[in-house]
mmCIF file of C-alpha atoms and ligand atoms in Angstrom:
data_model
loop_
_atom_site.group_PDB
_atom_site.id
_atom_site.type_symbol
_atom_site.label_atom_id
_atom_site.label_comp_id
_atom_site.label_asym_id
_atom_site.label_seq_id
_atom_site.Cartn_x
_atom_site.Cartn_y
_atom_site.Cartn_z
ATOM 1 C CA MET G 20 155.814 105.194 70.119
ATOM 2 C CA LYS G 21 156.272 102.525 67.462
ATOM 3 C CA SER G 22 155.467 98.799 68.065
ATOM 4 C CA ASP G 23 156.776 96.059 65.867
ATOM 5 C CA PHE G 24 153.559 94.391 65.360
ATOM 6 C CA LYS G 25 150.105 93.641 66.929
ATOM 7 C CA ILE G 26 148.400 90.524 65.784
ATOM 8 C CA ALA G 27 146.306 87.574 67.000
ATOM 9 C CA ASP G 28 148.931 84.778 67.305
ATOM 10 C CA ILE G 29 152.534 84.441 65.904
ATOM 11 C CA LYS G 30 152.292 80.722 66.208
ATOM 12 C CA LEU G 31 150.050 80.704 63.107
ATOM 13 C CA ALA G 32 152.937 81.788 60.883
ATOM 14 C CA PRO G 33 153.733 78.397 59.251
ATOM 15 C CA GLU G 34 150.165 78.122 57.967
ATOM 16 C CA GLY G 35 150.312 81.670 56.670
ATOM 17 C CA GLN G 36 153.688 81.055 55.048
ATOM 18 C CA ARG G 37 152.267 78.046 53.095
ATOM 19 C CA ARG G 38 149.317 80.244 51.894
ATOM 20 C CA ILE G 39 151.652 82.923 50.792
ATOM 21 C CA GLU G 40 153.821 80.455 48.960
ATOM 22 C CA TRP G 41 150.806 79.127 47.103
ATOM 23 C CA ALA G 42 149.759 82.696 45.920
ATOM 24 C CA TRP G 43 153.406 83.655 44.985
ATOM 25 C CA GLN G 44 153.669 80.623 42.706
ATOM 26 C CA TYR G 45 150.744 81.976 40.650
ATOM 27 C CA MET G 46 151.784 85.754 40.542
ATOM 28 C CA PRO G 47 154.280 85.728 37.726
ATOM 29 C CA VAL G 48 154.003 89.445 36.960
ATOM 30 C CA LEU G 49 154.669 90.512 40.538
ATOM 31 C CA ARG G 50 157.564 87.994 40.629
ATOM 32 C CA LEU G 51 159.117 89.262 37.361
ATOM 33 C CA ILE G 52 158.932 92.884 38.455
ATOM 34 C CA THR G 53 160.438 92.004 41.872
ATOM 35 C CA GLU G 54 163.239 89.906 40.322
ATOM 36 C CA LYS G 55 164.206 92.683 37.890
ATOM 37 C CA GLU G 56 164.290 95.564 40.591
ATOM 38 C CA ALA G 57 165.411 93.570 43.648
ATOM 39 C CA GLU G 58 169.200 93.916 43.084
ATOM 40 C CA LYS G 59 169.121 97.755 42.987
ATOM 41 C CA LYS G 60 167.002 97.887 46.103
ATOM 42 C CA PRO G 61 165.164 101.007 44.799
ATOM 43 C CA LEU G 62 163.033 101.398 47.920
ATOM 44 C CA SER G 63 165.851 101.330 50.420
ATOM 45 C CA GLY G 64 165.321 104.287 52.827
ATOM 46 C CA VAL G 65 161.709 104.410 52.030
ATOM 47 C CA THR G 66 158.973 103.406 54.532
ATOM 48 C CA ILE G 67 155.704 102.164 52.915
ATOM 49 C CA GLY G 68 152.469 102.269 55.013
ATOM 50 C CA ALA G 69 149.767 100.097 53.620
ATOM 51 C CA CYS G 70 146.129 99.548 54.616
ATOM 52 C CA LEU G 71 145.024 96.535 52.651
ATOM 53 C CA HIS G 72 142.996 93.311 52.947
ATOM 54 C CA LEU G 73 145.554 91.227 54.767
ATOM 55 C CA GLU G 74 145.309 87.812 52.963
ATOM 56 C CA ALA G 75 147.859 85.891 51.002
ATOM 57 C CA LYS G 76 148.051 87.816 47.750
ATOM 58 C CA THR G 77 148.414 91.185 49.687
ATOM 59 C CA ALA G 78 151.171 89.481 51.594
ATOM 60 C CA CYS G 79 153.050 88.832 48.304
ATOM 61 C CA LEU G 80 152.823 92.472 47.580
ATOM 62 C CA LEU G 81 154.248 93.465 50.880
ATOM 63 C CA LYS G 82 156.990 90.869 50.564
ATOM 64 C CA ALA G 83 157.879 92.369 47.123
ATOM 65 C CA LEU G 84 158.064 95.844 48.656
ATOM 66 C CA LYS G 85 160.376 94.538 51.212
ATOM 67 C CA GLU G 86 162.617 92.797 48.789
ATOM 68 C CA LEU G 87 162.939 96.140 46.996
ATOM 69 C CA GLY G 88 164.439 97.548 50.200
ATOM 70 C CA ALA G 89 161.411 99.256 51.782
ATOM 71 C CA VAL G 90 160.459 99.193 55.466
ATOM 72 C CA VAL G 91 156.885 98.070 55.417
ATOM 73 C CA ALA G 92 154.108 98.754 57.928
ATOM 74 C CA ALA G 93 150.589 97.448 57.183
ATOM 75 C CA ALA G 94 147.189 97.599 58.795
ATOM 76 C CA GLY G 95 144.067 95.591 57.817
ATOM 77 C CA SER G 96 141.522 97.440 55.676
ATOM 78 C CA ASN G 97 138.532 95.502 57.049
ATOM 79 C CA PRO G 98 137.885 93.680 60.318
ATOM 80 C CA LEU G 99 136.687 90.602 58.582
ATOM 81 C CA SER G 100 139.162 90.408 55.689
ATOM 82 C CA THR G 101 142.206 90.001 57.833
ATOM 83 C CA GLN G 102 143.539 86.394 57.960
ATOM 84 C CA ASP G 103 145.413 85.773 61.175
ATOM 85 C CA PRO G 104 147.923 83.220 59.778
ATOM 86 C CA ILE G 105 148.993 85.765 57.059
ATOM 87 C CA CYS G 106 149.489 88.433 59.724
ATOM 88 C CA ALA G 107 151.642 86.028 61.680
ATOM 89 C CA ALA G 108 153.767 85.068 58.622
ATOM 90 C CA LEU G 109 154.248 88.776 57.748
ATOM 91 C CA ALA G 110 155.223 89.683 61.313
ATOM 92 C CA GLU G 111 157.753 86.718 61.287
ATOM 93 C CA SER G 112 159.271 88.111 58.042
ATOM 94 C CA GLY G 113 159.795 91.571 59.539
ATOM 95 C CA VAL G 114 156.684 93.484 58.287
ATOM 96 C CA HIS G 115 155.222 95.615 60.966
ATOM 97 C CA VAL G 116 151.644 94.392 60.833
ATOM 98 C CA PHE G 117 148.699 95.703 62.889
ATOM 99 C CA SER G 118 145.498 93.624 62.489
ATOM 100 C CA ARG G 119 143.432 90.761 63.763
ATOM 101 C CA ARG G 120 140.369 89.115 62.275
ATOM 102 C CA GLY G 121 137.241 90.318 64.137
ATOM 103 C CA MET G 122 138.734 93.527 65.446
ATOM 104 C CA SER G 123 136.294 96.211 66.778
ATOM 105 C CA ALA G 124 135.979 99.560 65.029
ATOM 106 C CA ALA G 125 138.049 101.183 67.788
ATOM 107 C CA GLU G 126 140.844 98.652 67.307
ATOM 108 C CA TYR G 127 140.614 99.161 63.615
ATOM 109 C CA SER G 128 141.390 102.853 63.954
ATOM 110 C CA ASP G 129 144.098 102.111 66.516
ATOM 111 C CA ASN G 130 145.763 99.819 64.143
ATOM 112 C CA LEU G 131 145.784 102.532 61.459
ATOM 113 C CA ARG G 132 147.358 104.900 63.995
ATOM 114 C CA GLU G 133 150.116 102.220 64.881
ATOM 115 C CA MET G 134 150.873 101.777 61.152
ATOM 116 C CA LEU G 135 151.146 105.593 60.777
ATOM 117 C CA ASN G 136 153.474 105.799 63.782
ATOM 118 C CA TRP G 137 156.120 104.267 61.303
ATOM 119 C CA GLU G 138 155.867 107.651 59.432
ATOM 120 C CA PRO G 139 155.599 106.263 55.915
ATOM 121 C CA GLN G 140 156.845 108.349 52.880
ATOM 122 C CA VAL G 141 154.617 106.217 50.522
ATOM 123 C CA ILE G 142 151.169 104.942 51.305
ATOM 124 C CA ILE G 143 149.113 102.194 49.722
ATOM 125 C CA ASP G 144 145.447 102.590 50.626
ATOM 126 C CA ASP G 145 142.359 100.544 49.960
ATOM 127 C CA GLY G 146 139.218 102.533 50.578
ATOM 128 C CA GLY G 147 140.721 105.864 51.564
ATOM 129 C CA ASP G 148 140.913 105.484 55.365
ATOM 130 C CA VAL G 149 144.610 106.133 55.570
ATOM 131 C CA VAL G 150 144.347 109.417 53.697
ATOM 132 C CA ALA G 151 141.322 110.423 55.647
ATOM 133 C CA MET G 152 143.098 109.769 58.986
ATOM 134 C CA LEU G 153 146.122 111.778 57.684
ATOM 135 C CA VAL G 154 143.890 114.680 56.797
ATOM 136 C CA GLU G 155 141.842 114.541 60.030
ATOM 137 C CA GLU G 156 144.375 113.478 62.602
ATOM 138 C CA ARG G 157 147.916 113.424 61.470
ATOM 139 C CA LYS G 158 148.466 116.574 59.482
ATOM 140 C CA ASP G 159 151.962 116.620 60.896
ATOM 141 C CA LEU G 160 152.753 113.519 58.858
ATOM 142 C CA ALA G 161 150.783 114.508 55.746
ATOM 143 C CA GLY G 162 153.349 117.124 54.706
ATOM 144 C CA LYS G 163 156.197 114.607 54.644
ATOM 145 C CA ILE G 164 154.497 112.075 52.417
ATOM 146 C CA MET G 165 155.756 111.715 48.913
ATOM 147 C CA GLY G 166 152.479 110.280 47.737
ATOM 148 C CA GLY G 167 150.472 107.151 47.565
ATOM 149 C CA CYS G 168 148.379 104.666 45.561
ATOM 150 C CA GLU G 169 144.569 103.883 45.915
ATOM 151 C CA GLU G 170 143.327 100.457 45.180
ATOM 152 C CA THR G 171 139.492 100.712 45.018
ATOM 153 C CA THR G 172 136.565 102.596 43.504
ATOM 154 C CA THR G 173 135.261 103.769 46.877
ATOM 155 C CA GLY G 174 138.725 105.204 47.738
ATOM 156 C CA ILE G 175 138.804 107.145 44.383
ATOM 157 C CA LYS G 176 135.412 108.580 45.086
ATOM 158 C CA ARG G 177 136.668 109.823 48.495
ATOM 159 C CA LEU G 178 139.988 111.173 47.048
ATOM 160 C CA LYS G 179 138.064 113.050 44.316
ATOM 161 C CA ALA G 180 135.891 114.581 47.068
ATOM 162 C CA MET G 181 138.940 115.547 49.043
ATOM 163 C CA ALA G 182 140.606 117.141 45.968
ATOM 164 C CA ALA G 183 137.397 119.039 45.217
ATOM 165 C CA GLU G 184 137.518 120.442 48.839
ATOM 166 C CA GLY G 185 141.092 121.362 48.471
ATOM 167 C CA VAL G 186 142.220 119.186 51.383
ATOM 168 C CA LEU G 187 144.060 116.312 49.571
ATOM 169 C CA PRO G 188 147.626 117.007 50.841
ATOM 170 C CA PHE G 189 149.838 114.956 48.630
ATOM 171 C CA PRO G 190 149.734 113.228 45.195
ATOM 172 C CA MET G 191 147.719 109.982 44.928
ATOM 173 C CA LEU G 192 147.714 107.477 41.979
ATOM 174 C CA ALA G 193 144.344 106.176 41.032
ATOM 175 C CA VAL G 194 145.435 102.534 40.663
ATOM 176 C CA ASN G 195 141.874 101.387 40.534
ATOM 177 C CA ASP G 196 141.277 103.354 37.342
ATOM 178 C CA ALA G 197 144.285 101.650 35.526
ATOM 179 C CA GLU G 198 142.982 99.297 32.753
ATOM 180 C CA SER G 199 145.222 96.599 34.209
ATOM 181 C CA LYS G 200 143.282 96.884 37.359
ATOM 182 C CA HIS G 201 139.563 97.542 36.904
ATOM 183 C CA LEU G 202 139.085 95.627 33.672
ATOM 184 C CA PHE G 203 140.198 92.368 35.425
ATOM 185 C CA ASP G 204 140.018 92.784 39.204
ATOM 186 C CA ASN G 205 136.684 94.561 39.385
ATOM 187 C CA ARG G 206 135.018 92.580 36.666
ATOM 188 C CA TYR G 207 136.501 89.099 36.627
ATOM 189 C CA GLY G 208 137.855 89.161 40.187
ATOM 190 C CA THR G 209 134.681 90.301 41.879
ATOM 191 C CA GLY G 210 132.653 88.121 39.487
ATOM 192 C CA GLN G 211 134.273 84.944 40.636
ATOM 193 C CA SER G 212 135.127 85.756 44.303
ATOM 194 C CA VAL G 213 131.636 86.928 45.186
ATOM 195 C CA TRP G 214 130.114 83.676 43.897
ATOM 196 C CA ASP G 215 132.859 81.574 45.498
ATOM 197 C CA ALA G 216 132.120 83.175 48.850
ATOM 198 C CA ILE G 217 128.372 82.825 48.585
ATOM 199 C CA MET G 218 128.431 79.206 47.491
ATOM 200 C CA ARG G 219 130.944 78.046 50.011
ATOM 201 C CA THR G 220 129.199 79.930 52.916
ATOM 202 C CA THR G 221 125.614 78.781 52.098
ATOM 203 C CA ASN G 222 126.160 75.280 50.272
ATOM 204 C CA LEU G 223 123.039 76.325 48.169
ATOM 205 C CA VAL G 224 122.404 76.182 44.484
ATOM 206 C CA VAL G 225 122.490 79.231 42.237
ATOM 207 C CA ALA G 226 121.000 77.741 39.101
ATOM 208 C CA GLY G 227 117.320 78.678 38.766
ATOM 209 C CA LYS G 228 117.380 81.307 41.438
ATOM 210 C CA ASN G 229 116.380 84.915 40.965
ATOM 211 C CA VAL G 230 119.502 86.916 41.589
ATOM 212 C CA VAL G 231 119.203 90.699 42.172
ATOM 213 C CA ILE G 232 122.337 92.662 41.622
ATOM 214 C CA ALA G 233 122.426 96.356 42.613
ATOM 215 C CA GLY G 234 124.940 98.381 40.626
ATOM 216 C CA TYR G 235 126.183 97.764 37.133
ATOM 217 C CA GLY G 236 129.725 99.230 37.309
ATOM 218 C CA TRP G 237 132.649 96.869 36.561
ATOM 219 C CA CYS G 238 132.041 94.848 39.716
ATOM 220 C CA GLY G 239 128.302 94.628 39.097
ATOM 221 C CA LYS G 240 128.964 93.557 35.457
ATOM 222 C CA GLY G 241 131.379 90.762 36.461
ATOM 223 C CA THR G 242 128.951 89.591 39.263
ATOM 224 C CA SER G 243 125.928 89.498 36.805
ATOM 225 C CA LYS G 244 127.802 87.688 34.134
ATOM 226 C CA ARG G 245 128.983 84.944 36.561
ATOM 227 C CA ALA G 246 125.472 84.699 37.956
ATOM 228 C CA ALA G 247 124.151 84.144 34.489
ATOM 229 C CA GLY G 248 126.851 81.522 33.865
ATOM 230 C CA LEU G 249 125.757 79.697 36.968
ATOM 231 C CA GLY G 250 122.199 79.477 35.644
ATOM 232 C CA ALA G 251 120.527 82.246 37.690
ATOM 233 C CA ARG G 252 117.839 84.589 36.406
ATOM 234 C CA VAL G 253 119.535 87.882 36.893
ATOM 235 C CA THR G 254 117.821 91.294 37.599
ATOM 236 C CA VAL G 255 119.893 94.415 37.641
ATOM 237 C CA VAL G 256 118.955 97.418 39.752
ATOM 238 C CA GLU G 257 120.815 100.605 38.594
ATOM 239 C CA ALA G 258 120.289 104.351 39.008
ATOM 240 C CA ASN G 259 122.463 105.450 36.109
ATOM 241 C CA PRO G 260 120.449 105.418 32.785
ATOM 242 C CA HIS G 261 123.293 104.367 30.589
ATOM 243 C CA ARG G 262 124.338 101.566 32.761
ATOM 244 C CA ALA G 263 120.764 100.374 33.069
ATOM 245 C CA LEU G 264 120.530 100.216 29.219
ATOM 246 C CA GLU G 265 123.749 98.441 29.158
ATOM 247 C CA ALA G 266 122.576 95.797 31.611
ATOM 248 C CA LEU G 267 119.317 95.449 29.558
ATOM 249 C CA MET G 268 121.295 94.860 26.374
ATOM 250 C CA ASP G 269 123.649 92.584 28.112
ATOM 251 C CA GLY G 270 120.329 90.382 28.417
ATOM 252 C CA PHE G 271 119.373 91.107 31.984
ATOM 253 C CA GLU G 272 116.086 92.213 33.488
ATOM 254 C CA VAL G 273 116.357 95.890 34.792
ATOM 255 C CA THR G 274 114.072 97.377 37.424
ATOM 256 C CA ASN G 275 114.200 99.282 40.643
ATOM 257 C CA MET G 276 114.835 97.853 44.215
ATOM 258 C CA SER G 277 111.174 98.163 45.381
ATOM 259 C CA ASP G 278 110.252 96.005 42.552
ATOM 260 C CA ALA G 279 113.162 93.517 42.731
ATOM 261 C CA ALA G 280 112.840 93.156 46.477
ATOM 262 C CA ARG G 281 109.693 91.097 46.112
ATOM 263 C CA LYS G 282 111.099 88.670 43.649
ATOM 264 C CA GLY G 283 114.713 88.085 44.568
ATOM 265 C CA ASP G 284 116.214 84.899 46.168
ATOM 266 C CA ILE G 285 119.724 86.322 46.459
ATOM 267 C CA PHE G 286 120.542 90.045 46.683
ATOM 268 C CA ILE G 287 124.060 91.445 46.116
ATOM 269 C CA SER G 288 124.771 95.087 46.432
ATOM 270 C CA VAL G 289 127.812 96.562 44.563
ATOM 271 C CA THR G 290 126.776 100.205 44.252
ATOM 272 C CA GLY G 291 129.407 101.787 46.526
ATOM 273 C CA ASN G 292 126.463 103.794 47.916
ATOM 274 C CA THR G 293 124.656 103.740 51.296
ATOM 275 C CA LYS G 294 121.401 102.062 52.044
ATOM 276 C CA THR G 295 120.880 100.289 48.729
ATOM 277 C CA ILE G 296 118.853 97.672 50.379
ATOM 278 C CA ARG G 297 117.021 99.013 53.406
ATOM 279 C CA ARG G 298 113.886 98.802 55.613
ATOM 280 C CA GLU G 299 111.270 99.257 52.917
ATOM 281 C CA HIS G 300 112.912 96.449 50.887
ATOM 282 C CA PHE G 301 113.416 94.082 53.717
ATOM 283 C CA GLU G 302 109.649 94.438 54.568
ATOM 284 C CA VAL G 303 108.602 92.803 51.273
ATOM 285 C CA MET G 304 111.251 90.186 50.805
ATOM 286 C CA LYS G 305 110.388 86.463 50.666
ATOM 287 C CA ASP G 306 111.303 84.015 53.492
ATOM 288 C CA GLY G 307 114.846 82.586 53.166
ATOM 289 C CA VAL G 308 116.399 85.248 50.973
ATOM 290 C CA LEU G 309 120.301 85.714 51.015
ATOM 291 C CA LEU G 310 121.685 89.259 51.384
ATOM 292 C CA ALA G 311 125.260 90.030 50.519
ATOM 293 C CA ASN G 312 127.301 93.136 50.123
ATOM 294 C CA ALA G 313 130.198 93.336 47.658
ATOM 295 C CA GLY G 314 131.040 97.041 48.003
ATOM 296 C CA HIS G 315 133.847 98.320 50.193
ATOM 297 C CA PHE G 316 131.851 99.501 53.211
ATOM 298 C CA ASP G 317 129.088 97.616 55.056
ATOM 299 C CA VAL G 318 126.500 100.349 54.485
ATOM 300 C CA GLU G 319 124.894 98.977 51.295
ATOM 301 C CA ALA G 320 122.626 96.209 52.790
ATOM 302 C CA TYR G 321 121.703 98.294 55.793
ATOM 303 C CA VAL G 322 122.278 96.208 58.784
ATOM 304 C CA PRO G 323 120.967 98.724 61.325
ATOM 305 C CA ASP G 324 117.518 98.417 59.776
ATOM 306 C CA LEU G 325 117.732 94.642 59.869
ATOM 307 C CA LYS G 326 118.653 94.757 63.538
ATOM 308 C CA GLU G 327 115.929 97.173 64.385
ATOM 309 C CA MET G 328 113.248 95.175 62.529
ATOM 310 C CA ALA G 329 114.164 91.703 63.656
ATOM 311 C CA ALA G 330 112.187 89.896 66.367
ATOM 312 C CA SER G 331 115.143 87.731 66.888
ATOM 313 C CA THR G 332 118.549 86.852 65.417
ATOM 314 C CA TYR G 333 120.684 83.777 65.342
ATOM 315 C CA SER G 334 123.735 82.276 63.481
ATOM 316 C CA SER G 335 122.488 79.711 60.946
ATOM 317 C CA ARG G 336 126.011 78.705 59.765
ATOM 318 C CA SER G 337 129.567 80.240 60.046
ATOM 319 C CA GLY G 338 129.307 83.576 58.229
ATOM 320 C CA ILE G 339 125.532 83.650 58.114
ATOM 321 C CA ASP G 340 123.431 85.856 60.530
ATOM 322 C CA THR G 341 119.662 85.092 60.297
ATOM 323 C CA TYR G 342 117.279 87.893 61.098
ATOM 324 C CA VAL G 343 113.864 86.678 61.930
ATOM 325 C CA MET G 344 111.169 89.260 61.147
ATOM 326 C CA PRO G 345 108.002 89.666 63.323
ATOM 327 C CA ASP G 346 105.952 87.781 60.715
ATOM 328 C CA GLY G 347 108.381 84.899 60.815
ATOM 329 C CA ARG G 348 110.245 85.496 57.487
ATOM 330 C CA ARG G 349 114.074 84.724 57.805
ATOM 331 C CA LEU G 350 116.432 87.034 56.012
ATOM 332 C CA HIS G 351 120.005 85.594 55.877
ATOM 333 C CA LEU G 352 122.806 88.172 55.904
ATOM 334 C CA LEU G 353 126.211 86.928 54.725
ATOM 335 C CA GLY G 354 129.569 88.075 56.206
ATOM 336 C CA GLU G 355 127.881 90.588 58.539
ATOM 337 C CA GLY G 356 127.204 92.791 55.532
ATOM 338 C CA ARG G 357 130.838 93.288 54.988
ATOM 339 C CA LEU G 358 132.301 92.765 51.629
ATOM 340 C CA VAL G 359 131.266 89.212 51.097
ATOM 341 C CA ASN G 360 134.143 87.927 48.971
ATOM 342 C CA LEU G 361 136.780 88.829 51.554
ATOM 343 C CA ALA G 362 134.687 88.470 54.754
ATOM 344 C CA ALA G 363 133.359 85.039 53.765
ATOM 345 C CA GLY G 364 136.111 83.994 51.278
ATOM 346 C CA ASP G 365 139.663 84.510 50.228
ATOM 347 C CA GLY G 366 139.182 87.527 48.057
ATOM 348 C CA HIS G 367 139.835 87.658 44.335
ATOM 349 C CA PRO G 368 141.547 84.786 42.529
ATOM 350 C CA VAL G 369 145.455 84.849 42.750
ATOM 351 C CA GLU G 370 146.217 85.420 39.020
ATOM 352 C CA ILE G 371 143.827 88.503 39.082
ATOM 353 C CA MET G 372 145.499 90.057 42.076
ATOM 354 C CA ASP G 373 148.786 89.420 40.314
ATOM 355 C CA LEU G 374 147.770 92.135 37.870
ATOM 356 C CA SER G 375 146.367 94.549 40.530
ATOM 357 C CA PHE G 376 149.339 94.268 42.844
ATOM 358 C CA ALA G 377 151.913 94.391 39.983
ATOM 359 C CA MET G 378 150.095 97.706 39.195
ATOM 360 C CA GLN G 379 150.487 98.785 42.881
ATOM 361 C CA LEU G 380 154.188 97.877 42.909
ATOM 362 C CA LEU G 381 154.981 99.886 39.769
ATOM 363 C CA SER G 382 152.894 102.751 41.102
ATOM 364 C CA ALA G 383 154.639 102.802 44.449
ATOM 365 C CA LEU G 384 157.954 102.834 42.675
ATOM 366 C CA TYR G 385 156.784 105.693 40.460
ATOM 367 C CA ILE G 386 155.662 107.670 43.467
ATOM 368 C CA SER G 387 159.067 107.149 45.174
ATOM 369 C CA ARG G 388 160.982 108.286 42.074
ATOM 370 C CA ASN G 389 158.909 111.311 40.988
ATOM 371 C CA LYS G 390 158.061 114.550 42.801
ATOM 372 C CA LEU G 391 154.428 115.390 42.041
ATOM 373 C CA ALA G 392 152.162 118.304 43.235
ATOM 374 C CA PRO G 393 149.209 117.288 45.509
ATOM 375 C CA GLY G 394 146.278 115.861 43.568
ATOM 376 C CA LEU G 395 144.739 112.741 42.131
ATOM 377 C CA TYR G 396 146.645 111.283 39.136
ATOM 378 C CA LYS G 397 146.049 108.614 36.482
ATOM 379 C CA VAL G 398 148.591 105.796 36.536
ATOM 380 C CA PRO G 399 151.035 106.573 33.605
ATOM 381 C CA GLU G 400 149.989 104.719 30.576
ATOM 382 C CA GLU G 401 153.367 103.026 30.045
ATOM 383 C CA LEU G 402 153.125 101.323 33.471
ATOM 384 C CA ASP G 403 149.613 100.259 32.809
ATOM 385 C CA ARG G 404 150.628 98.682 29.385
ATOM 386 C CA ARG G 405 153.742 97.027 30.967
ATOM 387 C CA VAL G 406 151.593 95.053 33.395
ATOM 388 C CA ALA G 407 149.302 93.708 30.649
ATOM 389 C CA GLU G 408 152.411 93.012 28.447
ATOM 390 C CA LEU G 409 154.136 91.019 31.247
ATOM 391 C CA LYS G 410 151.040 89.063 31.959
ATOM 392 C CA LEU G 411 150.716 88.132 28.276
ATOM 393 C CA GLU G 412 154.382 87.226 28.199
ATOM 394 C CA SER G 413 153.985 84.987 31.319
ATOM 395 C CA LEU G 414 151.260 83.278 29.471
ATOM 396 C CA GLY G 415 153.345 82.724 26.492
ATOM 397 C CA ILE G 416 150.892 84.783 24.254
ATOM 398 C CA THR G 417 152.391 86.955 21.508
ATOM 399 C CA ILE G 418 150.171 89.685 20.226
ATOM 400 C CA GLU G 419 150.023 91.598 16.932
ATOM 401 C CA LYS G 420 152.602 94.384 16.410
ATOM 402 C CA LEU G 421 151.650 97.311 14.208
ATOM 403 C CA THR G 422 153.856 98.003 11.172
ATOM 404 C CA PRO G 423 155.394 101.455 10.968
ATOM 405 C CA GLU G 424 152.976 102.087 8.123
ATOM 406 C CA GLN G 425 149.963 101.210 10.298
ATOM 407 C CA GLU G 426 151.362 103.376 13.145
ATOM 408 C CA ALA G 427 151.717 106.293 10.802
ATOM 409 C CA TYR G 428 148.211 105.709 9.513
ATOM 410 C CA MET G 429 146.672 105.855 12.870
ATOM 411 C CA ALA G 430 148.486 109.153 13.709
ATOM 412 C CA ASP G 431 147.341 110.790 10.396
ATOM 413 C CA TRP G 432 144.100 112.720 9.587
ATOM 414 C CA ARG G 433 144.482 113.032 5.873
ATOM 415 C CA GLU G 434 143.351 109.789 4.645
HETATM 416 N N1 ADE I 527 142.678 90.662 47.998
HETATM 417 C C1 ADE I 527 143.400 91.627 48.506
HETATM 418 N N2 ADE I 527 142.894 92.784 48.245
HETATM 419 C C2 ADE I 527 141.628 92.645 47.684
HETATM 420 C C3 ADE I 527 140.733 93.393 47.117
HETATM 421 N N3 ADE I 527 140.837 94.748 47.135
HETATM 422 N N4 ADE I 527 139.646 92.881 46.565
HETATM 423 C C4 ADE I 527 139.508 91.422 46.474
HETATM 424 N N5 ADE I 527 140.460 90.595 46.921
HETATM 425 C C5 ADE I 527 141.580 91.184 47.493
#
């Protein structure tokens, strides 16, 4: 049985609408694509099922999909990243939305089920939970799905594992791996939004602090660069030898977590892996350290260990849980160990999500227009280029154009 929506409070819609209008104003690429396609309504007859962080920029994507003719059903991709005013505004505008900030794990799964009851033909996933649910619970629907798009590194990791096991039932586009996405969203988006969230939640200074960043993928690179820009002394913890060398040559200290745990004032995990910061590390940390996770799932700074070890726990400020160790040391966990930039902030800056969500919109259109075999696909190069070109155009920047002679030279091996 389908429900129209399940949200916290429809009366919050005017506040949500204002936030969405603010974001829309600064998303020229998404606007341009929407304006160009809207008249033809290329998505009419298509139901899109999304599982995304339900905040203002995401609402702009969902609004664009609707303007292109789609029926849109959406669930929140994290209990703490859902913004209730945004859900209210979406519900009021006819999106079938199922989420509320602070929902339990059981509610989270029920909301995914509600979204899937709309029987989408195209899915937009952030983290892989929709595909996992289709594979595990709703095989009946999986066969009818034309395909989908995945937003994040963790989701791609899971899709690769599904493809390797031969259980991925439909085509998925790896939006995360498009250059227009990860070069900007993962690097500059995470770089800015993680520090924005930590600073606004704690009201503490970053300059002069020892900041430990675990993981030197694109997100770790951006977070480290911004930490250095804020005046922190940055140490990178990395298990991949090439990335570790890269961090070293980018000017950062490089070590392992056992060593870093003793020195750090602020710890941020962006490995995408489980138990990056765990009991043995909590045991040697200084009094007053900040712990934050910027990876998709809340498994990196390992909260069950903190809970087991603590003599007592209290909330220091909104968004900060303090775990008091038996020896009196206080370890402060931000955003319950969920991805800090969304749990304790508004997510990536608007202009960055303009690129990511323009990529999502073009990818959803591509999936709806092309019949592909099951598997994980790269986003077609021309779509990826188009997003970057439109962004430059919106900024009034004209870039160099190769002459025919230069094109020919680049395609030739003789010279
Ligand atoms: N806002 C919406 N989706 C987001 C994401 N995946 N990361 C950061 N901010 C976001």
